[in-house]
């Protein structure tokens, strides 16, 4: 049965110019390049400049995605921005990006699912497009996690980085099969019982401060692999596909060990796994579109390729989406 699919028209990303290496971190906290690399796979991350905000990163990523799609800003009628580091409590970062792009029509809103934000945003935009209410969406993951970190806490400050990525999704007619281009399926989960495993200890409705990131790293690790493999299997089941059908596995880039353990458990061959955590660190909602952009620009992801994205974030929130490029 024919149905509307959200096809990927373009992709872009932006990383702040300043690179913070593990060696630089050795001068800030009691850590070592070897410890960080061995436990996380991270070598360096990008950090925003003074005055550079999440929406500024998001605007640059969106402009790159529009250029890649050969579209004008005016062609967009929906902006969904996944972020946990908005410029302000309100208005939303999405409306700042909308304004920066010169768009005055359509709708723009933020979506907050921490590191799973981009998967939630893809799923949300897909449902808007499939309903027929909107035609072309900018789906953005943009973060300045460096501003949420306690730079005296070596257990967290070495893990994260800043950046933004964006895709343009466009409504198009599909056949309703797994051979269609576009978002084929998405699966979202949340369980608020785990809030204290990964959280920020402030907010406008509680402390009236921004707060800093707190994490029970070992617990997050323990839950992450089981949760993400569950939702990836849901995506396979919903589409009648298997790990062998995948061309690329593009997981949230939090930690190389979580990524390889998840791929192993799912039976996904190592050469199909896109890893950028070494160069970007964990950029939360931005990590998947940043990784997708790297793999698209270096020629790995080609038109027609089957791409699985998945992520887990604070809450916990977790999800997967299967996309034929
Ligand atoms: N440098 C040097 N030593 C450190 C550092 C550091 N940056 N951080 C912690 N240590 C020390 C600890 O103090 C501890 O020392 P001790 O044995 O003397 O007490 C030792 O290293 C081991 O600490 P653990 O916390 O047990 O280290 P672990 O092997 O669990 O690795 C890590 C920590 C990397 C955070 C790991 O638990 C992990 O990857 N967890 C997953 C969480 C994650 O990736 N979060 C990202 C955000 S979550 C998300 O995106 C959904």
PDB file of N, CA and C in Angstrom, residues 18-101:
ATOM      1  N   UNK A  18      37.599  25.264  17.860  1.00  0.00           N
ATOM      2  CA  UNK A  18      38.562  24.897  18.909  1.00  0.00           C
ATOM      3  C   UNK A  18      38.523  23.392  19.213  1.00  0.00           C
ATOM      4  N   UNK A  19      39.698  22.760  19.123  1.00  0.00           N
ATOM      5  CA  UNK A  19      39.814  21.334  19.424  1.00  0.00           C
ATOM      6  C   UNK A  19      40.483  21.181  20.791  1.00  0.00           C
ATOM      7  N   UNK A  20      39.850  20.379  21.647  1.00  0.00           N
ATOM      8  CA  UNK A  20      40.415  20.091  22.975  1.00  0.00           C
ATOM      9  C   UNK A  20      40.856  18.628  22.967  1.00  0.00           C
ATOM     10  N   UNK A  21      42.157  18.402  23.054  1.00  0.00           N
ATOM     11  CA  UNK A  21      42.672  17.032  23.008  1.00  0.00           C
ATOM     12  C   UNK A  21      42.720  16.442  24.416  1.00  0.00           C
ATOM     13  N   UNK A  22      42.932  15.124  24.460  1.00  0.00           N
ATOM     14  CA  UNK A  22      43.106  14.483  25.766  1.00  0.00           C
ATOM     15  C   UNK A  22      44.327  15.067  26.483  1.00  0.00           C
ATOM     16  N   UNK A  23      45.356  15.394  25.704  1.00  0.00           N
ATOM     17  CA  UNK A  23      46.555  15.994  26.320  1.00  0.00           C
ATOM     18  C   UNK A  23      46.218  17.341  26.942  1.00  0.00           C
ATOM     19  N   UNK A  24      45.344  18.102  26.286  1.00  0.00           N
ATOM     20  CA  UNK A  24      44.903  19.388  26.876  1.00  0.00           C
ATOM     21  C   UNK A  24      44.182  19.126  28.197  1.00  0.00           C
ATOM     22  N   UNK A  25      43.377  18.073  28.237  1.00  0.00           N
ATOM     23  CA  UNK A  25      42.614  17.762  29.458  1.00  0.00           C
ATOM     24  C   UNK A  25      43.526  17.356  30.612  1.00  0.00           C
ATOM     25  N   UNK A  26      44.674  16.781  30.273  1.00  0.00           N
ATOM     26  CA  UNK A  26      45.631  16.404  31.329  1.00  0.00           C
ATOM     27  C   UNK A  26      46.060  17.625  32.143  1.00  0.00           C
ATOM     28  N   UNK A  27      45.959  18.811  31.514  1.00  0.00           N
ATOM     29  CA  UNK A  27      46.361  20.052  32.217  1.00  0.00           C
ATOM     30  C   UNK A  27      45.217  20.620  33.048  1.00  0.00           C
ATOM     31  N   UNK A  28      43.995  20.081  32.852  1.00  0.00           N
ATOM     32  CA  UNK A  28      42.815  20.625  33.546  1.00  0.00           C
ATOM     33  C   UNK A  28      42.416  19.743  34.730  1.00  0.00           C
ATOM     34  N   UNK A  29      42.403  18.415  34.520  1.00  0.00           N
ATOM     35  CA  UNK A  29      42.040  17.478  35.601  1.00  0.00           C
ATOM     36  C   UNK A  29      43.079  16.349  35.663  1.00  0.00           C
ATOM     37  N   UNK A  30      43.008  15.570  36.749  1.00  0.00           N
ATOM     38  CA  UNK A  30      43.944  14.456  36.945  1.00  0.00           C
ATOM     39  C   UNK A  30      43.506  13.279  36.066  1.00  0.00           C
ATOM     40  N   UNK A  31      43.952  13.306  34.811  1.00  0.00           N
ATOM     41  CA  UNK A  31      43.580  12.244  33.875  1.00  0.00           C
ATOM     42  C   UNK A  31      44.745  11.999  32.942  1.00  0.00           C
ATOM     43  N   UNK A  32      44.582  11.038  32.025  1.00  0.00           N
ATOM     44  CA  UNK A  32      45.645  10.790  31.045  1.00  0.00           C
ATOM     45  C   UNK A  32      45.012  10.419  29.709  1.00  0.00           C
ATOM     46  N   UNK A  33      45.745  10.731  28.644  1.00  0.00           N
ATOM     47  CA  UNK A  33      45.294  10.366  27.295  1.00  0.00           C
ATOM     48  C   UNK A  33      45.010   8.868  27.242  1.00  0.00           C
ATOM     49  N   UNK A  34      45.880   8.063  27.839  1.00  0.00           N
ATOM     50  CA  UNK A  34      45.741   6.605  27.774  1.00  0.00           C
ATOM     51  C   UNK A  34      44.438   6.161  28.454  1.00  0.00           C
ATOM     52  N   UNK A  35      44.141   6.719  29.632  1.00  0.00           N
ATOM     53  CA  UNK A  35      42.916   6.329  30.359  1.00  0.00           C
ATOM     54  C   UNK A  35      41.686   6.649  29.506  1.00  0.00           C
ATOM     55  N   UNK A  36      41.631   7.879  28.979  1.00  0.00           N
ATOM     56  CA  UNK A  36      40.441   8.301  28.221  1.00  0.00           C
ATOM     57  C   UNK A  36      40.290   7.442  26.968  1.00  0.00           C
ATOM     58  N   UNK A  37      41.393   7.235  26.255  1.00  0.00           N
ATOM     59  CA  UNK A  37      41.336   6.466  25.004  1.00  0.00           C
ATOM     60  C   UNK A  37      40.911   5.033  25.271  1.00  0.00           C
ATOM     61  N   UNK A  38      41.490   4.436  26.292  1.00  0.00           N
ATOM     62  CA  UNK A  38      41.212   3.025  26.557  1.00  0.00           C
ATOM     63  C   UNK A  38      39.765   2.819  27.029  1.00  0.00           C
ATOM     64  N   UNK A  39      39.272   3.723  27.893  1.00  0.00           N
ATOM     65  CA  UNK A  39      37.906   3.539  28.435  1.00  0.00           C
ATOM     66  C   UNK A  39      36.808   4.010  27.497  1.00  0.00           C
ATOM     67  N   UNK A  40      37.125   4.979  26.609  1.00  0.00           N
ATOM     68  CA  UNK A  40      36.044   5.605  25.825  1.00  0.00           C
ATOM     69  C   UNK A  40      36.296   5.632  24.318  1.00  0.00           C
ATOM     70  N   UNK A  41      37.547   5.539  23.897  1.00  0.00           N
ATOM     71  CA  UNK A  41      37.875   5.686  22.471  1.00  0.00           C
ATOM     72  C   UNK A  41      38.005   7.131  22.026  1.00  0.00           C
ATOM     73  N   UNK A  42      37.834   8.073  22.960  1.00  0.00           N
ATOM     74  CA  UNK A  42      37.882   9.499  22.588  1.00  0.00           C
ATOM     75  C   UNK A  42      39.338   9.995  22.581  1.00  0.00           C
ATOM     76  N   UNK A  43      39.690  10.732  21.495  1.00  0.00           N
ATOM     77  CA  UNK A  43      41.021  11.354  21.419  1.00  0.00           C
ATOM     78  C   UNK A  43      40.917  12.865  21.566  1.00  0.00           C
ATOM     79  N   UNK A  44      39.861  13.433  20.981  1.00  0.00           N
ATOM     80  CA  UNK A  44      39.682  14.883  21.032  1.00  0.00           C
ATOM     81  C   UNK A  44      38.214  15.213  20.836  1.00  0.00           C
ATOM     82  N   UNK A  45      37.869  16.461  21.156  1.00  0.00           N
ATOM     83  CA  UNK A  45      36.504  16.941  20.975  1.00  0.00           C
ATOM     84  C   UNK A  45      36.587  18.435  20.641  1.00  0.00           C
ATOM     85  N   UNK A  46      35.484  18.971  20.077  1.00  0.00           N
ATOM     86  CA  UNK A  46      35.431  20.394  19.734  1.00  0.00           C
ATOM     87  C   UNK A  46      34.663  21.140  20.822  1.00  0.00           C
ATOM     88  N   UNK A  47      35.104  22.361  21.108  1.00  0.00           N
ATOM     89  CA  UNK A  47      34.489  23.153  22.184  1.00  0.00           C
ATOM     90  C   UNK A  47      34.152  24.540  21.648  1.00  0.00           C
ATOM     91  N   UNK A  48      32.943  25.014  21.974  1.00  0.00           N
ATOM     92  CA  UNK A  48      32.511  26.333  21.478  1.00  0.00           C
ATOM     93  C   UNK A  48      33.368  27.461  22.038  1.00  0.00           C
ATOM     94  N   UNK A  49      33.408  28.552  21.273  1.00  0.00           N
ATOM     95  CA  UNK A  49      34.088  29.772  21.719  1.00  0.00           C
ATOM     96  C   UNK A  49      33.153  30.560  22.626  1.00  0.00           C
ATOM     97  N   UNK A  50      33.734  31.432  23.417  1.00  0.00           N
ATOM     98  CA  UNK A  50      32.950  32.364  24.234  1.00  0.00           C
ATOM     99  C   UNK A  50      31.914  33.059  23.331  1.00  0.00           C
ATOM    100  N   UNK A  51      30.664  33.054  23.742  1.00  0.00           N
ATOM    101  CA  UNK A  51      29.635  33.754  22.961  1.00  0.00           C
ATOM    102  C   UNK A  51      29.024  32.933  21.842  1.00  0.00           C
ATOM    103  N   UNK A  52      29.610  31.773  21.557  1.00  0.00           N
ATOM    104  CA  UNK A  52      29.056  30.909  20.501  1.00  0.00           C
ATOM    105  C   UNK A  52      27.970  30.032  21.124  1.00  0.00           C
ATOM    106  N   UNK A  53      26.773  30.075  20.563  1.00  0.00           N
ATOM    107  CA  UNK A  53      25.642  29.384  21.190  1.00  0.00           C
ATOM    108  C   UNK A  53      25.186  28.173  20.375  1.00  0.00           C
ATOM    109  N   UNK A  54      24.318  27.389  21.007  1.00  0.00           N
ATOM    110  CA  UNK A  54      23.773  26.204  20.345  1.00  0.00           C
ATOM    111  C   UNK A  54      23.079  26.569  19.039  1.00  0.00           C
ATOM    112  N   UNK A  55      22.295  27.652  19.042  1.00  0.00           N
ATOM    113  CA  UNK A  55      21.575  28.007  17.806  1.00  0.00           C
ATOM    114  C   UNK A  55      22.536  28.419  16.700  1.00  0.00           C
ATOM    115  N   UNK A  56      23.663  29.028  17.079  1.00  0.00           N
ATOM    116  CA  UNK A  56      24.650  29.397  16.041  1.00  0.00           C
ATOM    117  C   UNK A  56      25.200  28.145  15.361  1.00  0.00           C
ATOM    118  N   UNK A  57      25.471  27.112  16.157  1.00  0.00           N
ATOM    119  CA  UNK A  57      25.940  25.851  15.573  1.00  0.00           C
ATOM    120  C   UNK A  57      24.839  25.252  14.697  1.00  0.00           C
ATOM    121  N   UNK A  58      23.612  25.294  15.224  1.00  0.00           N
ATOM    122  CA  UNK A  58      22.479  24.713  14.500  1.00  0.00           C
ATOM    123  C   UNK A  58      22.220  25.412  13.176  1.00  0.00           C
ATOM    124  N   UNK A  59      22.357  26.730  13.157  1.00  0.00           N
ATOM    125  CA  UNK A  59      22.136  27.484  11.907  1.00  0.00           C
ATOM    126  C   UNK A  59      23.157  27.051  10.855  1.00  0.00           C
ATOM    127  N   UNK A  60      24.424  26.925  11.273  1.00  0.00           N
ATOM    128  CA  UNK A  60      25.469  26.544  10.297  1.00  0.00           C
ATOM    129  C   UNK A  60      25.219  25.130   9.767  1.00  0.00           C
ATOM    130  N   UNK A  61      24.830  24.214  10.666  1.00  0.00           N
ATOM    131  CA  UNK A  61      24.547  22.840  10.216  1.00  0.00           C
ATOM    132  C   UNK A  61      23.351  22.840   9.270  1.00  0.00           C
ATOM    133  N   UNK A  62      22.319  23.617   9.601  1.00  0.00           N
ATOM    134  CA  UNK A  62      21.113  23.677   8.764  1.00  0.00           C
ATOM    135  C   UNK A  62      21.434  24.259   7.392  1.00  0.00           C
ATOM    136  N   UNK A  63      22.248  25.303   7.362  1.00  0.00           N
ATOM    137  CA  UNK A  63      22.620  25.904   6.070  1.00  0.00           C
ATOM    138  C   UNK A  63      23.378  24.897   5.206  1.00  0.00           C
ATOM    139  N   UNK A  64      24.255  24.122   5.847  1.00  0.00           N
ATOM    140  CA  UNK A  64      25.012  23.106   5.100  1.00  0.00           C
ATOM    141  C   UNK A  64      24.067  22.027   4.556  1.00  0.00           C
ATOM    142  N   UNK A  65      23.074  21.639   5.368  1.00  0.00           N
ATOM    143  CA  UNK A  65      22.118  20.606   4.926  1.00  0.00           C
ATOM    144  C   UNK A  65      21.262  21.128   3.772  1.00  0.00           C
ATOM    145  N   UNK A  66      20.852  22.404   3.852  1.00  0.00           N
ATOM    146  CA  UNK A  66      20.054  22.995   2.762  1.00  0.00           C
ATOM    147  C   UNK A  66      20.863  23.064   1.477  1.00  0.00           C
ATOM    148  N   UNK A  67      22.141  23.454   1.598  1.00  0.00           N
ATOM    149  CA  UNK A  67      23.001  23.529   0.413  1.00  0.00           C
ATOM    150  C   UNK A  67      23.164  22.136  -0.197  1.00  0.00           C
ATOM    151  N   UNK A  68      23.353  21.131   0.659  1.00  0.00           N
ATOM    152  CA  UNK A  68      23.512  19.750   0.180  1.00  0.00           C
ATOM    153  C   UNK A  68      22.251  19.280  -0.541  1.00  0.00           C
ATOM    154  N   UNK A  69      21.089  19.750  -0.053  1.00  0.00           N
ATOM    155  CA  UNK A  69      19.810  19.350  -0.648  1.00  0.00           C
ATOM    156  C   UNK A  69      19.472  20.169  -1.895  1.00  0.00           C
ATOM    157  N   UNK A  70      20.215  21.263  -2.116  1.00  0.00           N
ATOM    158  CA  UNK A  70      19.889  22.152  -3.231  1.00  0.00           C
ATOM    159  C   UNK A  70      18.577  22.886  -2.991  1.00  0.00           C
ATOM    160  N   UNK A  71      18.293  23.185  -1.707  1.00  0.00           N
ATOM    161  CA  UNK A  71      17.042  23.853  -1.348  1.00  0.00           C
ATOM    162  C   UNK A  71      17.323  25.210  -0.720  1.00  0.00           C
ATOM    163  N   UNK A  72      16.291  26.046  -0.710  1.00  0.00           N
ATOM    164  CA  UNK A  72      16.355  27.340  -0.030  1.00  0.00           C
ATOM    165  C   UNK A  72      15.691  27.204   1.348  1.00  0.00           C
ATOM    166  N   UNK A  73      16.057  28.100   2.264  1.00  0.00           N
ATOM    167  CA  UNK A  73      15.440  28.073   3.599  1.00  0.00           C
ATOM    168  C   UNK A  73      13.913  28.150   3.490  1.00  0.00           C
ATOM    169  N   UNK A  74      13.443  28.912   2.480  1.00  0.00           N
ATOM    170  CA  UNK A  74      11.989  29.104   2.354  1.00  0.00           C
ATOM    171  C   UNK A  74      11.249  27.816   1.995  1.00  0.00           C
ATOM    172  N   UNK A  75      11.992  26.805   1.547  1.00  0.00           N
ATOM    173  CA  UNK A  75      11.362  25.523   1.193  1.00  0.00           C
ATOM    174  C   UNK A  75      10.994  24.702   2.429  1.00  0.00           C
ATOM    175  N   UNK A  76      11.463  25.134   3.603  1.00  0.00           N
ATOM    176  CA  UNK A  76      11.267  24.369   4.845  1.00  0.00           C
ATOM    177  C   UNK A  76      10.005  24.854   5.563  1.00  0.00           C
ATOM    178  N   UNK A  77       9.151  23.913   5.991  1.00  0.00           N
ATOM    179  CA  UNK A  77       7.959  24.332   6.760  1.00  0.00           C
ATOM    180  C   UNK A  77       7.895  23.685   8.151  1.00  0.00           C
ATOM    181  N   UNK A  78       8.974  23.010   8.547  1.00  0.00           N
ATOM    182  CA  UNK A  78       9.015  22.423   9.891  1.00  0.00           C
ATOM    183  C   UNK A  78      10.467  22.344  10.352  1.00  0.00           C
ATOM    184  N   UNK A  79      10.717  22.801  11.564  1.00  0.00           N
ATOM    185  CA  UNK A  79      12.057  22.658  12.158  1.00  0.00           C
ATOM    186  C   UNK A  79      11.891  21.980  13.509  1.00  0.00           C
ATOM    187  N   UNK A  80      12.559  20.841  13.660  1.00  0.00           N
ATOM    188  CA  UNK A  80      12.584  20.162  14.958  1.00  0.00           C
ATOM    189  C   UNK A  80      14.035  20.148  15.403  1.00  0.00           C
ATOM    190  N   UNK A  81      14.306  20.803  16.520  1.00  0.00           N
ATOM    191  CA  UNK A  81      15.681  20.864  17.014  1.00  0.00           C
ATOM    192  C   UNK A  81      15.794  20.052  18.307  1.00  0.00           C
ATOM    193  N   UNK A  82      16.598  19.016  18.272  1.00  0.00           N
ATOM    194  CA  UNK A  82      16.870  18.227  19.470  1.00  0.00           C
ATOM    195  C   UNK A  82      18.048  18.852  20.197  1.00  0.00           C
ATOM    196  N   UNK A  83      17.807  19.272  21.430  1.00  0.00           N
ATOM    197  CA  UNK A  83      18.896  19.826  22.224  1.00  0.00           C
ATOM    198  C   UNK A  83      18.556  19.753  23.712  1.00  0.00           C
ATOM    199  N   UNK A  84      19.592  19.594  24.526  1.00  0.00           N
ATOM    200  CA  UNK A  84      19.450  19.723  25.982  1.00  0.00           C
ATOM    201  C   UNK A  84      20.218  20.937  26.472  1.00  0.00           C
ATOM    202  N   UNK A  85      20.775  21.682  25.518  1.00  0.00           N
ATOM    203  CA  UNK A  85      21.557  22.866  25.874  1.00  0.00           C
ATOM    204  C   UNK A  85      21.047  24.061  25.069  1.00  0.00           C
ATOM    205  N   UNK A  86      19.767  24.428  25.294  1.00  0.00           N
ATOM    206  CA  UNK A  86      19.192  25.560  24.553  1.00  0.00           C
ATOM    207  C   UNK A  86      19.911  26.860  24.901  1.00  0.00           C
ATOM    208  N   UNK A  87      19.880  27.802  23.959  1.00  0.00           N
ATOM    209  CA  UNK A  87      20.488  29.116  24.233  1.00  0.00           C
ATOM    210  C   UNK A  87      19.855  29.724  25.482  1.00  0.00           C
ATOM    211  N   UNK A  88      18.548  29.621  25.557  1.00  0.00           N
ATOM    212  CA  UNK A  88      17.775  30.182  26.669  1.00  0.00           C
ATOM    213  C   UNK A  88      16.730  29.160  27.102  1.00  0.00           C
ATOM    214  N   UNK A  89      16.201  29.342  28.313  1.00  0.00           N
ATOM    215  CA  UNK A  89      15.116  28.463  28.740  1.00  0.00           C
ATOM    216  C   UNK A  89      13.968  28.574  27.735  1.00  0.00           C
ATOM    217  N   UNK A  90      13.616  29.766  27.345  1.00  0.00           N
ATOM    218  CA  UNK A  90      12.796  29.994  26.159  1.00  0.00           C
ATOM    219  C   UNK A  90      13.118  31.364  25.630  1.00  0.00           C
ATOM    220  N   UNK A  91      12.845  31.682  24.364  1.00  0.00           N
ATOM    221  CA  UNK A  91      12.209  30.846  23.355  1.00  0.00           C
ATOM    222  C   UNK A  91      13.103  29.684  22.926  1.00  0.00           C
ATOM    223  N   UNK A  92      12.523  28.773  22.183  1.00  0.00           N
ATOM    224  CA  UNK A  92      13.243  27.562  21.812  1.00  0.00           C
ATOM    225  C   UNK A  92      14.424  27.873  20.897  1.00  0.00           C
ATOM    226  N   UNK A  93      15.387  26.978  20.928  1.00  0.00           N
ATOM    227  CA  UNK A  93      16.526  27.085  20.012  1.00  0.00           C
ATOM    228  C   UNK A  93      16.039  26.950  18.572  1.00  0.00           C
ATOM    229  N   UNK A  94      15.022  26.132  18.356  1.00  0.00           N
ATOM    230  CA  UNK A  94      14.485  25.955  16.997  1.00  0.00           C
ATOM    231  C   UNK A  94      14.001  27.277  16.417  1.00  0.00           C
ATOM    232  N   UNK A  95      13.364  28.110  17.244  1.00  0.00           N
ATOM    233  CA  UNK A  95      12.888  29.388  16.701  1.00  0.00           C
ATOM    234  C   UNK A  95      14.051  30.354  16.457  1.00  0.00           C
ATOM    235  N   UNK A  96      15.132  30.211  17.259  1.00  0.00           N
ATOM    236  CA  UNK A  96      16.330  31.029  16.992  1.00  0.00           C
ATOM    237  C   UNK A  96      16.937  30.626  15.644  1.00  0.00           C
ATOM    238  N   UNK A  97      16.949  29.331  15.399  1.00  0.00           N
ATOM    239  CA  UNK A  97      17.491  28.825  14.128  1.00  0.00           C
ATOM    240  C   UNK A  97      16.588  29.268  12.971  1.00  0.00           C
ATOM    241  N   UNK A  98      15.272  29.147  13.184  1.00  0.00           N
ATOM    242  CA  UNK A  98      14.311  29.569  12.162  1.00  0.00           C
ATOM    243  C   UNK A  98      14.558  31.028  11.783  1.00  0.00           C
ATOM    244  N   UNK A  99      14.699  31.862  12.807  1.00  0.00           N
ATOM    245  CA  UNK A  99      14.925  33.286  12.569  1.00  0.00           C
ATOM    246  C   UNK A  99      16.267  33.511  11.867  1.00  0.00           C
ATOM    247  N   UNK A 100      17.304  32.787  12.303  1.00  0.00           N
ATOM    248  CA  UNK A 100      18.630  32.918  11.686  1.00  0.00           C
ATOM    249  C   UNK A 100      18.623  32.524  10.220  1.00  0.00           C
ATOM    250  N   UNK A 101      17.719  31.625   9.855  1.00  0.00           N
ATOM    251  CA  UNK A 101      17.618  31.191   8.454  1.00  0.00           C
ATOM    252  C   UNK A 101      16.690  32.098   7.649  1.00  0.00           C
TER     253      UNK A 101
END
